[in-house]
PDB file of C-alpha atoms and ligand atoms in Angstrom:
ATOM      1  CA  ARG Z1183       0.000   0.000   0.000  1.00 90.00           C
ATOM      2  CA  ASN Z1184       1.256   3.461  -0.842  1.00 95.00           C
ATOM      3  CA  SER Z1185       0.700   5.432   2.394  1.00 96.00           C
ATOM      4  CA  LEU Z1186      -2.650   5.703   4.195  1.00 95.00           C
ATOM      5  CA  ASP Z1187      -4.679   6.791   1.159  1.00 94.00           C
ATOM      6  CA  ASN Z1188      -2.835   4.533  -1.318  1.00 94.00           C
ATOM      7  CA  LYS Z1189      -1.906   7.740  -3.165  1.00 96.00           C
ATOM      8  CA  GLY Z1190       1.288   8.505  -1.292  1.00 97.00           C
ATOM      9  CA  MET Z1191      -0.123  11.131   1.072  1.00 96.00           C
ATOM     10  CA  ARG Z1192       2.317  12.701   3.540  1.00 97.00           C
ATOM     11  CA  VAL Z1193       1.739  11.312   7.033  1.00 96.00           C
ATOM     12  CA  ASP Z1194       1.989  13.959   9.736  1.00 96.00           C
ATOM     13  CA  ALA Z1195       2.221  13.261  13.442  1.00 96.00           C
ATOM     14  CA  SER Z1196       2.457  15.769  16.284  1.00 97.00           C
ATOM     15  CA  VAL Z1197       4.338  14.291  19.212  1.00 97.00           C
ATOM     16  CA  HIS Z1198       4.535  15.789  22.735  1.00 97.00           C
ATOM     17  CA  TYR Z1199       1.038  17.090  21.933  1.00 97.00           C
ATOM     18  CA  GLY Z1200      -0.444  19.282  24.686  1.00 96.00           C
ATOM     19  CA  PHE Z1201       0.839  18.978  28.242  1.00 97.00           C
ATOM     20  CA  ARG Z1202       0.999  15.489  29.736  1.00 97.00           C
ATOM     21  CA  PHE Z1203      -1.806  14.589  27.315  1.00 97.00           C
ATOM     22  CA  VAL Z1204      -3.065  11.100  28.184  1.00 96.00           C
ATOM     23  CA  ASN Z1205      -4.145  10.015  24.709  1.00 96.00           C
ATOM     24  CA  ALA Z1206      -3.244   9.574  21.068  1.00 97.00           C
ATOM     25  CA  MET Z1207      -5.644  10.040  18.203  1.00 95.00           C
ATOM     26  CA  TRP Z1208      -6.202  10.364  14.503  1.00 95.00           C
ATOM     27  CA  THR Z1209      -7.832  13.759  13.935  1.00 92.00           C
ATOM     28  CA  GLY Z1210      -8.937  13.072  10.383  1.00 90.00           C
ATOM     29  CA  GLU Z1211      -5.795  14.847   9.132  1.00 92.00           C
ATOM     30  CA  GLN Z1212      -2.916  13.678  11.323  1.00 95.00           C
ATOM     31  CA  MET Z1213      -1.911  11.743  14.410  1.00 96.00           C
ATOM     32  CA  ILE Z1214      -1.550  13.573  17.693  1.00 97.00           C
ATOM     33  CA  VAL Z1215       0.366  11.774  20.403  1.00 98.00           C
ATOM     34  CA  GLY Z1216       0.666  12.818  24.035  1.00 97.00           C
ATOM     35  CA  ASP Z1217       3.408  12.296  26.599  1.00 98.00           C
ATOM     36  CA  GLY Z1218       0.983  10.849  29.145  1.00 97.00           C
ATOM     37  CA  ASP Z1219       0.877  11.869  32.819  1.00 97.00           C
ATOM     38  CA  GLY Z1220       3.594   9.371  33.726  1.00 97.00           C
ATOM     39  CA  GLN Z1221       1.273   7.427  36.023  1.00 97.00           C
ATOM     40  CA  SER Z1222      -1.849   6.240  34.248  1.00 96.00           C
ATOM     41  CA  VAL Z1223       0.020   6.327  30.930  1.00 97.00           C
ATOM     42  CA  ALA Z1224       3.648   6.939  29.920  1.00 97.00           C
ATOM     43  CA  GLY Z1225       4.669   8.573  26.603  1.00 97.00           C
ATOM     44  CA  LEU Z1226       2.397   7.054  23.966  1.00 97.00           C
ATOM     45  CA  ALA Z1227       4.736   7.566  20.989  1.00 96.00           C
ATOM     46  CA  ALA Z1228       6.880   4.653  22.237  1.00 94.00           C
ATOM     47  CA  SER Z1229       4.013   2.190  21.802  1.00 96.00           C
ATOM     48  CA  LEU Z1230       4.088   0.382  18.455  1.00 96.00           C
ATOM     49  CA  GLY Z1231       0.506  -0.825  18.941  1.00 97.00           C
ATOM     50  CA  ILE Z1232      -0.879   2.625  19.714  1.00 97.00           C
ATOM     51  CA  ILE Z1233       0.790   4.161  16.646  1.00 97.00           C
ATOM     52  CA  ALA Z1234      -0.451   1.293  14.460  1.00 97.00           C
ATOM     53  CA  HIS Z1235      -3.974   1.783  15.898  1.00 98.00           C
ATOM     54  CA  GLU Z1236      -3.974   5.478  14.929  1.00 97.00           C
ATOM     55  CA  MET Z1237      -2.515   4.797  11.464  1.00 96.00           C
ATOM     56  CA  ALA Z1238      -5.212   2.200  10.871  1.00 96.00           C
ATOM     57  CA  HIS Z1239      -7.829   4.914  11.603  1.00 96.00           C
ATOM     58  CA  GLY Z1240      -6.133   6.918   8.833  1.00 95.00           C
ATOM     59  CA  ILE Z1241      -6.407   3.960   6.452  1.00 95.00           C
ATOM     60  CA  SER Z1242     -10.085   3.326   7.326  1.00 94.00           C
ATOM     61  CA  GLN Z1243     -10.919   6.949   6.619  1.00 92.00           C
ATOM     62  CA  HIS Z1244      -9.684   6.660   3.034  1.00 89.00           C
ATOM     63  CA  LEU Z1245     -11.510   3.466   2.138  1.00 87.00           C
ATOM     64  CA  ILE Z1246     -15.200   3.179   2.830  1.00 82.00           C
ATOM     65  CA  LYS Z1247     -16.837   6.273   1.390  1.00 81.00           C
ATOM     66  CA  GLY Z1248     -17.723   8.513   4.312  1.00 81.00           C
ATOM     67  CA  GLY Z1249     -15.579   6.374   6.645  1.00 87.00           C
ATOM     68  CA  LEU Z1250     -16.822   3.379   8.657  1.00 95.00           C
ATOM     69  CA  GLY Z1251     -18.914   4.862  11.473  1.00 96.00           C
ATOM     70  CA  VAL Z1252     -17.681   8.400  10.871  1.00 94.00           C
ATOM     71  CA  VAL Z1253     -20.111  11.176  11.774  1.00 92.00           C
ATOM     72  CA  LEU Z1254     -19.387  14.733  10.662  1.00 87.00           C
ATOM     73  CA  MET Z1255     -20.499  17.636  12.810  1.00 85.00           C
ATOM     74  CA  PRO Z1256     -19.912  21.285  11.921  1.00 87.00           C
ATOM     75  CA  GLY Z1257     -16.723  22.701  13.433  1.00 85.00           C
ATOM     76  CA  ALA Z1258     -15.593  19.399  14.968  1.00 84.00           C
ATOM     77  CA  PRO Z1259     -13.172  16.694  13.828  1.00 83.00           C
ATOM     78  CA  PRO Z1260     -14.798  13.565  12.355  1.00 86.00           C
ATOM     79  CA  THR Z1261     -16.235  11.461  15.176  1.00 92.00           C
ATOM     80  CA  LEU Z1262     -16.890   7.717  15.314  1.00 95.00           C
ATOM     81  CA  LYS Z1263     -20.332   6.648  16.511  1.00 96.00           C
ATOM     82  CA  GLY Z1264     -22.381   3.559  17.270  1.00 96.00           C
ATOM     83  CA  GLU Z1265     -21.784  -0.024  16.134  1.00 97.00           C
ATOM     84  CA  ALA Z1266     -20.118   1.106  12.897  1.00 97.00           C
ATOM     85  CA  GLY Z1267     -17.800   3.283  15.000  1.00 97.00           C
ATOM     86  CA  ALA Z1268     -17.051   0.277  17.226  1.00 98.00           C
ATOM     87  CA  LEU Z1269     -16.120  -1.706  14.090  1.00 98.00           C
ATOM     88  CA  ASN Z1270     -13.753   1.091  13.044  1.00 97.00           C
ATOM     89  CA  GLU Z1271     -12.147   0.993  16.525  1.00 98.00           C
ATOM     90  CA  SER Z1272     -11.943  -2.770  16.334  1.00 98.00           C
ATOM     91  CA  PHE Z1273     -10.254  -2.675  12.921  1.00 98.00           C
ATOM     92  CA  SER Z1274      -7.633  -0.359  14.469  1.00 98.00           C
ATOM     93  CA  ASP Z1275      -7.107  -2.684  17.450  1.00 98.00           C
ATOM     94  CA  VAL Z1276      -6.912  -5.756  15.202  1.00 98.00           C
ATOM     95  CA  PHE Z1277      -4.286  -4.172  12.947  1.00 98.00           C
ATOM     96  CA  ALA Z1278      -2.382  -2.870  15.997  1.00 98.00           C
ATOM     97  CA  ALA Z1279      -2.178  -6.463  17.242  1.00 98.00           C
ATOM     98  CA  LEU Z1280      -1.275  -7.723  13.761  1.00 98.00           C
ATOM     99  CA  VAL Z1281       1.591  -5.239  13.431  1.00 97.00           C
ATOM    100  CA  GLU Z1282       2.931  -6.420  16.786  1.00 96.00           C
ATOM    101  CA  ARG Z1283       2.520 -10.062  15.810  1.00 96.00           C
ATOM    102  CA  ARG Z1284       4.347  -9.432  12.524  1.00 95.00           C
ATOM    103  CA  VAL Z1285       7.219  -7.705  14.369  1.00 95.00           C
ATOM    104  CA  GLU Z1286       7.359  -9.653  17.633  1.00 94.00           C
ATOM    105  CA  GLY Z1287       5.977 -13.035  16.657  1.00 93.00           C
ATOM    106  CA  GLU Z1288       2.767 -14.836  17.454  1.00 92.00           C
ATOM    107  CA  ASN Z1289       2.581 -14.632  21.226  1.00 91.00           C
ATOM    108  CA  ALA Z1290      -0.247 -14.040  23.658  1.00 88.00           C
ATOM    109  CA  GLY Z1291       1.194 -10.663  24.731  1.00 89.00           C
ATOM    110  CA  THR Z1292       0.508  -9.164  21.329  1.00 93.00           C
ATOM    111  CA  TRP Z1293      -3.248  -9.388  21.917  1.00 97.00           C
ATOM    112  CA  MET Z1294      -2.745  -6.566  24.414  1.00 97.00           C
ATOM    113  CA  ILE Z1295      -3.268  -2.971  23.309  1.00 96.00           C
ATOM    114  CA  GLY Z1296      -1.105  -0.200  24.781  1.00 96.00           C
ATOM    115  CA  GLU Z1297       0.727  -2.468  27.228  1.00 96.00           C
ATOM    116  CA  ASP Z1298       3.983  -0.591  26.598  1.00 94.00           C
ATOM    117  CA  ALA Z1299       2.529   2.760  27.738  1.00 97.00           C
ATOM    118  CA  TYR Z1300      -0.277   1.837  30.124  1.00 97.00           C
ATOM    119  CA  THR Z1301       0.368   2.197  33.890  1.00 97.00           C
ATOM    120  CA  PRO Z1302       4.192   2.268  33.789  1.00 97.00           C
ATOM    121  CA  GLY Z1303       4.296   1.402  37.516  1.00 97.00           C
ATOM    122  CA  THR Z1304       2.322  -1.812  36.966  1.00 96.00           C
ATOM    123  CA  PRO Z1305       3.975  -4.257  34.563  1.00 94.00           C
ATOM    124  CA  GLY Z1306       2.009  -6.831  32.606  1.00 95.00           C
ATOM    125  CA  ASP Z1307      -1.306  -5.036  32.145  1.00 96.00           C
ATOM    126  CA  ALA Z1308      -2.829  -3.224  29.178  1.00 96.00           C
ATOM    127  CA  LEU Z1309      -5.567  -0.876  28.065  1.00 96.00           C
ATOM    128  CA  ARG Z1310      -7.422  -3.591  26.123  1.00 97.00           C
ATOM    129  CA  TYR Z1311      -7.060  -7.317  25.393  1.00 97.00           C
ATOM    130  CA  LEU Z1312      -8.368  -8.671  22.085  1.00 98.00           C
ATOM    131  CA  ASN Z1313      -8.492 -12.251  23.328  1.00 97.00           C
ATOM    132  CA  ASP Z1314     -10.121 -11.300  26.645  1.00 97.00           C
ATOM    133  CA  PRO Z1315     -11.982  -7.979  26.322  1.00 97.00           C
ATOM    134  CA  ARG Z1316     -13.464  -8.227  29.818  1.00 96.00           C
ATOM    135  CA  ARG Z1317     -10.009  -7.541  31.279  1.00 96.00           C
ATOM    136  CA  ALA Z1318      -9.984  -4.055  29.688  1.00 95.00           C
ATOM    137  CA  ALA Z1319      -9.240  -1.009  31.786  1.00 89.00           C
ATOM    138  CA  ASN Z1320     -12.495   0.281  33.259  1.00 89.00           C
ATOM    139  CA  PHE Z1321     -13.232   3.971  32.815  1.00 88.00           C
ATOM    140  CA  GLY Z1322     -16.638   3.603  34.411  1.00 88.00           C
ATOM    141  CA  PHE Z1323     -18.686   3.888  31.214  1.00 89.00           C
ATOM    142  CA  THR Z1324     -20.430   0.646  32.121  1.00 87.00           C
ATOM    143  CA  ALA Z1325     -20.027  -1.988  34.807  1.00 83.00           C
ATOM    144  CA  ASN Z1326     -17.653  -3.770  32.471  1.00 85.00           C
ATOM    145  CA  ASP Z1327     -16.079  -1.520  29.865  1.00 92.00           C
ATOM    146  CA  GLN Z1328     -15.535  -4.162  27.178  1.00 96.00           C
ATOM    147  CA  PRO Z1329     -18.099  -6.895  26.669  1.00 96.00           C
ATOM    148  CA  ASP Z1330     -17.050 -10.082  24.918  1.00 97.00           C
ATOM    149  CA  HIS Z1331     -20.552 -11.112  23.844  1.00 98.00           C
ATOM    150  CA  TYR Z1332     -23.163  -9.381  21.668  1.00 98.00           C
ATOM    151  CA  ALA Z1333     -25.877  -9.987  24.272  1.00 97.00           C
ATOM    152  CA  GLU Z1334     -23.901  -7.728  26.621  1.00 96.00           C
ATOM    153  CA  ARG Z1335     -23.315  -4.929  24.130  1.00 97.00           C
ATOM    154  CA  TYR Z1336     -23.553  -1.373  25.387  1.00 96.00           C
ATOM    155  CA  THR Z1337     -26.523   0.636  24.096  1.00 95.00           C
ATOM    156  CA  GLY Z1338     -26.073   3.872  26.068  1.00 95.00           C
ATOM    157  CA  THR Z1339     -24.731   7.200  24.853  1.00 94.00           C
ATOM    158  CA  GLN Z1340     -21.317   7.409  26.550  1.00 94.00           C
ATOM    159  CA  ASP Z1341     -18.172   7.000  24.452  1.00 95.00           C
ATOM    160  CA  ASN Z1342     -20.265   7.980  21.380  1.00 95.00           C
ATOM    161  CA  GLY Z1343     -22.413   4.899  21.769  1.00 96.00           C
ATOM    162  CA  GLY Z1344     -19.631   2.670  23.043  1.00 96.00           C
ATOM    163  CA  VAL Z1345     -17.120   2.780  20.184  1.00 97.00           C
ATOM    164  CA  HIS Z1346     -14.256   1.693  22.507  1.00 97.00           C
ATOM    165  CA  ILE Z1347     -16.654  -0.578  24.423  1.00 97.00           C
ATOM    166  CA  ASN Z1348     -18.443  -2.705  21.821  1.00 98.00           C
ATOM    167  CA  SER Z1349     -15.188  -3.005  19.841  1.00 98.00           C
ATOM    168  CA  GLY Z1350     -14.444  -5.806  22.308  1.00 98.00           C
ATOM    169  CA  ILE Z1351     -16.980  -8.052  20.539  1.00 98.00           C
ATOM    170  CA  PRO Z1352     -15.393  -8.078  17.029  1.00 98.00           C
ATOM    171  CA  ASN Z1353     -11.925  -7.909  18.648  1.00 98.00           C
ATOM    172  CA  LYS Z1354     -12.552 -11.211  20.395  1.00 98.00           C
ATOM    173  CA  ALA Z1355     -14.065 -12.765  17.250  1.00 98.00           C
ATOM    174  CA  PHE Z1356     -10.853 -11.915  15.376  1.00 98.00           C
ATOM    175  CA  ALA Z1357      -8.580 -13.279  18.120  1.00 98.00           C
ATOM    176  CA  LEU Z1358     -10.584 -16.529  18.333  1.00 98.00           C
ATOM    177  CA  PHE Z1359     -10.534 -16.894  14.534  1.00 98.00           C
ATOM    178  CA  ALA Z1360      -6.785 -16.220  14.282  1.00 98.00           C
ATOM    179  CA  MET Z1361      -6.015 -18.686  17.083  1.00 97.00           C
ATOM    180  CA  ALA Z1362      -8.232 -21.348  15.494  1.00 98.00           C
ATOM    181  CA  VAL Z1363      -6.489 -20.896  12.121  1.00 98.00           C
ATOM    182  CA  GLY Z1364      -3.072 -20.929  13.800  1.00 97.00           C
ATOM    183  CA  GLY Z1365       0.204 -19.939  12.169  1.00 95.00           C
ATOM    184  CA  ASN Z1366       0.704 -16.334  11.147  1.00 96.00           C
ATOM    185  CA  SER Z1367      -2.362 -14.282  12.017  1.00 97.00           C
ATOM    186  CA  TRP Z1368      -1.192 -11.614   9.558  1.00 95.00           C
ATOM    187  CA  LYS Z1369      -1.796 -14.039   6.697  1.00 97.00           C
ATOM    188  CA  GLU Z1370      -5.345 -15.397   6.019  1.00 98.00           C
ATOM    189  CA  PRO Z1371      -7.114 -13.982   9.123  1.00 98.00           C
ATOM    190  CA  ALA Z1372      -5.671 -10.515   8.450  1.00 98.00           C
ATOM    191  CA  HIS Z1373      -6.514 -10.756   4.742  1.00 98.00           C
ATOM    192  CA  VAL Z1374     -10.171 -11.520   5.514  1.00 98.00           C
ATOM    193  CA  TRP Z1375     -10.461  -8.550   7.908  1.00 98.00           C
ATOM    194  CA  TRP Z1376      -8.592  -6.255   5.498  1.00 97.00           C
ATOM    195  CA  GLU Z1377     -10.871  -7.257   2.609  1.00 97.00           C
ATOM    196  CA  THR Z1378     -13.948  -6.532   4.751  1.00 97.00           C
ATOM    197  CA  ASN Z1379     -12.835  -2.954   5.510  1.00 96.00           C
ATOM    198  CA  CYS Z1380     -10.643  -2.184   2.540  1.00 94.00           C
ATOM    199  CA  GLY Z1381     -11.253  -4.571  -0.360  1.00 94.00           C
ATOM    200  CA  ALA Z1382     -13.631  -4.726  -3.299  1.00 94.00           C
ATOM    201  CA  ASN Z1383     -16.226  -6.559  -1.166  1.00 96.00           C
ATOM    202  CA  ARG Z1384     -16.189  -4.179   1.807  1.00 95.00           C
ATOM    203  CA  VAL Z1385     -18.984  -3.091   4.133  1.00 96.00           C
ATOM    204  CA  GLY Z1386     -20.790   0.240   3.892  1.00 94.00           C
ATOM    205  CA  SER Z1387     -20.150   3.205   6.184  1.00 94.00           C
ATOM    206  CA  THR Z1388     -23.055   2.382   8.531  1.00 95.00           C
ATOM    207  CA  ALA Z1389     -22.475  -1.374   8.838  1.00 97.00           C
ATOM    208  CA  ASP Z1390     -23.415  -2.997  12.112  1.00 97.00           C
ATOM    209  CA  ILE Z1391     -21.617  -5.931  13.719  1.00 98.00           C
ATOM    210  CA  HIS Z1392     -23.875  -8.547  12.055  1.00 98.00           C
ATOM    211  CA  GLU Z1393     -23.334  -7.037   8.603  1.00 98.00           C
ATOM    212  CA  TRP Z1394     -19.580  -6.971   9.209  1.00 98.00           C
ATOM    213  CA  ALA Z1395     -19.598 -10.584  10.406  1.00 98.00           C
ATOM    214  CA  LYS Z1396     -21.524 -11.718   7.296  1.00 98.00           C
ATOM    215  CA  LYS Z1397     -19.023  -9.912   5.036  1.00 98.00           C
ATOM    216  CA  THR Z1398     -16.102 -11.595   6.783  1.00 98.00           C
ATOM    217  CA  VAL Z1399     -17.737 -14.958   6.038  1.00 98.00           C
ATOM    218  CA  GLU Z1400     -18.305 -14.004   2.374  1.00 98.00           C
ATOM    219  CA  ASN Z1401     -14.690 -12.899   2.033  1.00 98.00           C
ATOM    220  CA  CYS Z1402     -13.361 -15.940   3.863  1.00 98.00           C
ATOM    221  CA  THR Z1403     -15.441 -18.193   1.577  1.00 98.00           C
ATOM    222  CA  LYS Z1404     -13.725 -16.630  -1.443  1.00 98.00           C
ATOM    223  CA  MET Z1405     -10.227 -16.290  -0.034  1.00 98.00           C
ATOM    224  CA  CYS Z1406      -9.698 -19.264   2.298  1.00 98.00           C
ATOM    225  CA  PRO Z1407     -12.780 -21.527   2.333  1.00 98.00           C
ATOM    226  CA  GLN Z1408     -10.965 -24.083   4.510  1.00 98.00           C
ATOM    227  CA  HIS Z1409     -11.282 -21.619   7.430  1.00 98.00           C
ATOM    228  CA  VAL Z1410     -14.978 -20.673   7.138  1.00 98.00           C
ATOM    229  CA  ALA Z1411     -16.170 -23.053   9.857  1.00 98.00           C
ATOM    230  CA  LYS Z1412     -13.568 -21.636  12.287  1.00 98.00           C
ATOM    231  CA  LEU Z1413     -14.720 -18.106  11.462  1.00 98.00           C
ATOM    232  CA  LYS Z1414     -18.406 -18.915  12.004  1.00 98.00           C
ATOM    233  CA  LYS Z1415     -17.550 -20.574  15.319  1.00 98.00           C
ATOM    234  CA  ALA Z1416     -15.571 -17.482  16.422  1.00 98.00           C
ATOM    235  CA  TRP Z1417     -18.566 -15.232  15.666  1.00 98.00           C
ATOM    236  CA  SER Z1418     -20.990 -17.603  17.337  1.00 98.00           C
ATOM    237  CA  ASP Z1419     -18.789 -17.642  20.472  1.00 98.00           C
ATOM    238  CA  VAL Z1420     -19.329 -13.874  20.766  1.00 98.00           C
ATOM    239  CA  GLY Z1421     -23.063 -14.192  20.143  1.00 98.00           C
ATOM    240  CA  VAL Z1422     -23.152 -13.194  16.477  1.00 98.00           C
ATOM    241  CA  THR Z1423     -24.714 -15.367  13.767  1.00 97.00           C
ATOM    242  CA  ALA Z1424     -22.711 -14.896  10.586  1.00 95.00           C
TER     243      ALA Z1424
HETATM  244  N1  LIG L 618      -8.282   6.888  23.254  1.00 60.45           N
HETATM  245  C1  LIG L 618      -8.638   6.244  22.039  1.00 60.45           C
HETATM  246  C2  LIG L 618      -8.425   4.748  22.209  1.00 60.45           C
HETATM  247  O1  LIG L 618      -8.532   4.280  23.302  1.00 60.45           O
HETATM  248  C3  LIG L 618      -7.910   6.792  20.905  1.00 60.45           C
HETATM  249  C4  LIG L 618      -8.394   6.271  19.603  1.00 60.45           C
HETATM  250  O2  LIG L 618      -9.425   5.621  19.514  1.00 60.45           O
HETATM  251  O3  LIG L 618      -7.698   6.478  18.609  1.00 60.45           O
HETATM  252  O4  LIG L 618      -8.190   3.970  21.296  1.00 60.45           O
HETATM  253 ZN1   ZN L 619      -9.209   4.394  18.028  1.00 60.45          ZN
HETATM  254 CA1   CA L 620       1.423  -1.219  32.947  1.00 60.45          CA
END
């Protein structure tokens, strides 16, 4: 791929953004990356997964017309909302994990998001866990900030309708699928997810989790039919019929 837009766009990032800023984000035009407060989060620019997550938001923006789950409001940066927004967040988490798995090898630790910046005083934890969403850091949006089953999805208004909450559901489906396939997750499992967000047979900008799941099955059927049963099982384990 030739940059985020496949047309060689320049990729800008502002590091040391703000003062002890405890976040990183894709603004729709560039990445902004904070230094963290040193306690809840250390400097975020050092985290491969966090940078990959933000870059993946940049890729998603240039693919599905309008952007998967993107809502435009006058005078504000593009915002992700609802189930489609949760799928956009999940795509970013999945590709963050895939980048780590490509670089560091297929190990359980790479299912963690932000482990290299999150709570520097507490080793071994992370912001989110693709293979076990219920372990996610809890910011008090809901009793459990990341469900791992569709029946427990969040339907309230916080976090723009739970974009960093319900992302746990497709995140876990991907992790289960990749583990069932085995080998390099950045091969067939990654190709199926990429095709669903970025390929010729991709979802529309307002797709919900069921629509996404059905597309992954369609793409898997075309690309690697020997893995379809494992994919359907992964979705069914998180309460989604695909
Ligand atoms: N704070 C957000 C996150 O947890 C930033 C983002 O979604 O890019 O992933
Ligand atoms: Zn994100
Ligand atoms: Ca930590």
